[in-house]
Short mmCIF file of C-alpha atoms in Angstrom, two decimals:
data_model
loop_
_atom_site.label_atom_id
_atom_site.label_comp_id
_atom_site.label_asym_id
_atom_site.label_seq_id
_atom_site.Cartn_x
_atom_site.Cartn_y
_atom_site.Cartn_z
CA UNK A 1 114.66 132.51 69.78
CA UNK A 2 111.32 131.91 71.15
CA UNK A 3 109.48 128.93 72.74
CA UNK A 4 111.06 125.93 72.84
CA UNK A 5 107.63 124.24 71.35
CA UNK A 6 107.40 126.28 68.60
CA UNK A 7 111.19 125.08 67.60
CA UNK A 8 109.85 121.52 68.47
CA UNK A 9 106.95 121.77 65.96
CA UNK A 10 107.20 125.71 63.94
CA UNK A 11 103.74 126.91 63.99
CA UNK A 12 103.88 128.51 60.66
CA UNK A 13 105.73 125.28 58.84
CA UNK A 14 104.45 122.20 61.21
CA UNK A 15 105.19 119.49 58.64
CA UNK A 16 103.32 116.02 57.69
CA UNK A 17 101.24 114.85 60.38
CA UNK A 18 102.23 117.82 62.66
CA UNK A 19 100.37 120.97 64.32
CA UNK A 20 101.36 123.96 66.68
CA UNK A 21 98.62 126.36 68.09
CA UNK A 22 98.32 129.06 70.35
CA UNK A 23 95.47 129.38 72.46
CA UNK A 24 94.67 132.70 73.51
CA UNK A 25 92.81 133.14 76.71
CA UNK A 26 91.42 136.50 78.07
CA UNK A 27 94.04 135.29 81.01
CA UNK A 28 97.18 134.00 79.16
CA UNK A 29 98.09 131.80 76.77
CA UNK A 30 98.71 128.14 76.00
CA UNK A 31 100.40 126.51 73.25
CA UNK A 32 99.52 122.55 72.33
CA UNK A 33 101.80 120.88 69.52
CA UNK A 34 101.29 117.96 68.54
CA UNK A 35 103.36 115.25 65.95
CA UNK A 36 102.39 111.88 64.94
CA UNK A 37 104.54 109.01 64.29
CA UNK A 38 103.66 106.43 61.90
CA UNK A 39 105.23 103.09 63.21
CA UNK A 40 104.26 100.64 60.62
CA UNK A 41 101.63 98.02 60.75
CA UNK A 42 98.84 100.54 61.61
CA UNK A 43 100.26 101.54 64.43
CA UNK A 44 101.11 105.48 65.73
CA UNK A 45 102.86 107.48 68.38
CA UNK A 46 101.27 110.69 68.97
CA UNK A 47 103.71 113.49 71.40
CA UNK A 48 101.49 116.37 72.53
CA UNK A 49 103.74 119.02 74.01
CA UNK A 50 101.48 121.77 76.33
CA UNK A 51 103.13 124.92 77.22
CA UNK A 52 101.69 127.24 79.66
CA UNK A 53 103.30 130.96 78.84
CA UNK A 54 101.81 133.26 80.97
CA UNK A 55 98.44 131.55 81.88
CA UNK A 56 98.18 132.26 86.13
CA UNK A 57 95.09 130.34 87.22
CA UNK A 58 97.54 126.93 85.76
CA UNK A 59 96.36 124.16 83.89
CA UNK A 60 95.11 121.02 85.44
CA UNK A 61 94.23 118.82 82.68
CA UNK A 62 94.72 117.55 79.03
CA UNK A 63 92.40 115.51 77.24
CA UNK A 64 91.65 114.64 73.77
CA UNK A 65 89.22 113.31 71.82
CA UNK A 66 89.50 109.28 71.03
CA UNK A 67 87.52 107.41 67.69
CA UNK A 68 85.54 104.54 68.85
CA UNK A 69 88.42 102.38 66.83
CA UNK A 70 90.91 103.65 69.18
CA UNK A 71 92.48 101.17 71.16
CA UNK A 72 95.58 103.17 72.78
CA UNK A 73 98.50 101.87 74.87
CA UNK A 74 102.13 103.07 76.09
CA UNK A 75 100.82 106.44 77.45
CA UNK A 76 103.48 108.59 78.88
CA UNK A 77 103.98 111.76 80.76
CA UNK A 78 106.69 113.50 81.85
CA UNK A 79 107.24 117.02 83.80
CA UNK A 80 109.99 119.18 84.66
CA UNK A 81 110.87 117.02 87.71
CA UNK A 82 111.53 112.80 88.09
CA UNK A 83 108.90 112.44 91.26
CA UNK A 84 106.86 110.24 90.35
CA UNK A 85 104.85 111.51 92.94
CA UNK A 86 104.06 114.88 90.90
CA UNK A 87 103.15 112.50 87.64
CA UNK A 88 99.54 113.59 86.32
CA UNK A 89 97.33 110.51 86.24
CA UNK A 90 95.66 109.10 82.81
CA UNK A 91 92.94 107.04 82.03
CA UNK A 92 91.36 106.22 78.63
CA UNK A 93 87.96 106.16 77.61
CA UNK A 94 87.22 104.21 74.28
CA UNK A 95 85.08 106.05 71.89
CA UNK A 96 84.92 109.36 73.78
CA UNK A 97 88.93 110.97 75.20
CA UNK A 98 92.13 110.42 76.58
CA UNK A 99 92.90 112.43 79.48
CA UNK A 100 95.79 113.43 82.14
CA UNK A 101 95.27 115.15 85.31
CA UNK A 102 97.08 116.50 88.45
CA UNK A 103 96.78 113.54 90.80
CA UNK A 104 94.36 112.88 93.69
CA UNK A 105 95.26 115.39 96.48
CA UNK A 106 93.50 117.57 99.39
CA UNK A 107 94.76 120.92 97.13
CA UNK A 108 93.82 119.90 93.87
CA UNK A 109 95.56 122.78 92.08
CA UNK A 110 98.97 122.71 94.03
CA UNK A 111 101.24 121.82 93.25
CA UNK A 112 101.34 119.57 90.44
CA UNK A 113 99.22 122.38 87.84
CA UNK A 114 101.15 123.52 85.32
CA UNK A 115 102.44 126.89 85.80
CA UNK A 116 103.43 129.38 83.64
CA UNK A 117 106.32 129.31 81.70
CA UNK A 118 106.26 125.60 81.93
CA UNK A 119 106.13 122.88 79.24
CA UNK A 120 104.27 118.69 80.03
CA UNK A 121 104.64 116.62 77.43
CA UNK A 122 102.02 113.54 76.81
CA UNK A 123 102.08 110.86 74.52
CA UNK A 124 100.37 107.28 73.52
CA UNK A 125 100.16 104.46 70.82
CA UNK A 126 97.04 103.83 68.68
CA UNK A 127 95.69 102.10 66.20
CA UNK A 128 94.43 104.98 64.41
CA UNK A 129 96.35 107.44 61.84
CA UNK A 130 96.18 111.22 62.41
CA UNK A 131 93.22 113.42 60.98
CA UNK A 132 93.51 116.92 59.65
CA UNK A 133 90.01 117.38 61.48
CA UNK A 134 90.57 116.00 64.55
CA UNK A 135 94.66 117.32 64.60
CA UNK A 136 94.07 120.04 67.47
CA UNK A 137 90.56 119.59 69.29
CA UNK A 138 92.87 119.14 72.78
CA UNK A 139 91.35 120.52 75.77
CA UNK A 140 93.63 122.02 78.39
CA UNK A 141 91.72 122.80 81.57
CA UNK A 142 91.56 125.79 83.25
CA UNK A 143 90.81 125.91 87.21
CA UNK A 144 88.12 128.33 88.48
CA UNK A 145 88.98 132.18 88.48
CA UNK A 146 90.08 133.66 91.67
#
């Protein structure tokens, strides 16, 4: 039936508050879905789901862009294992992004990258509702060629 992302959030029907997109790469492809949860009092929860499908060179970031009235808390990650060891690390910058990234190693690219055919998910609360402009400017990042 397809990629379990695009049956979390259907890329042609996403719903309220909701996006899907491929991104097509001249070396694979990525997929970043996002939905936003609206959990009263100005508060929202905001699951980003990143799917590498055939992408070799691995991702080894996710960031995304934050409002300068952002104030953002409960950040999650999770991967396909429960080391915490493996977790990517976050940190938030007010005004300019959220971002994850493989932790501090001596290999920076193994092996906590994601790999093809693999799906991170990444979430946090804000104080700011979704925008149709701003749904899907997420930036995966690619590692250097070989």
């Amino acid at each position: 039936g397809g990629a379990v992302v695009d049956a979390w959030v259907n890329p042609s029907a996403p719903g309220p508050d909701a996006d899907n997109q491929r991104i097509v790469h001249a070396d694979g492809n990525v997929t970043v879905a996002v939905r936003a949860t609206d959990l009263g009092g100005g508060q929202w929860r905001y699951h980003y789901a990143v799917m590498n499908h055939d992408f070799n060179r691995k991702l080894i970031s996710f960031s995304l862009p934050l409002s300068a009235a952002a104030v953002v808390s409960n950040v999650t990650f999770a991967d396909v294992d429960r080391n915490p060891v493996t977790d990517w690390v976050n940190a938030a910058t007010p005004g300019s992004e959220i971002k994850w990234q493989v932790p501090p190693t001596t290999n920076r690219l193994a092996p906590y990258s994601l790999k093809w055919g693999t799906l991170y998910s990444f979430g946090f609360q804000a104080n700011v509702a979704p925008s149709a402009a701003a749904a899907m400017t997420a930036r995966p990042r690619f590692p250097p060629g070989k």
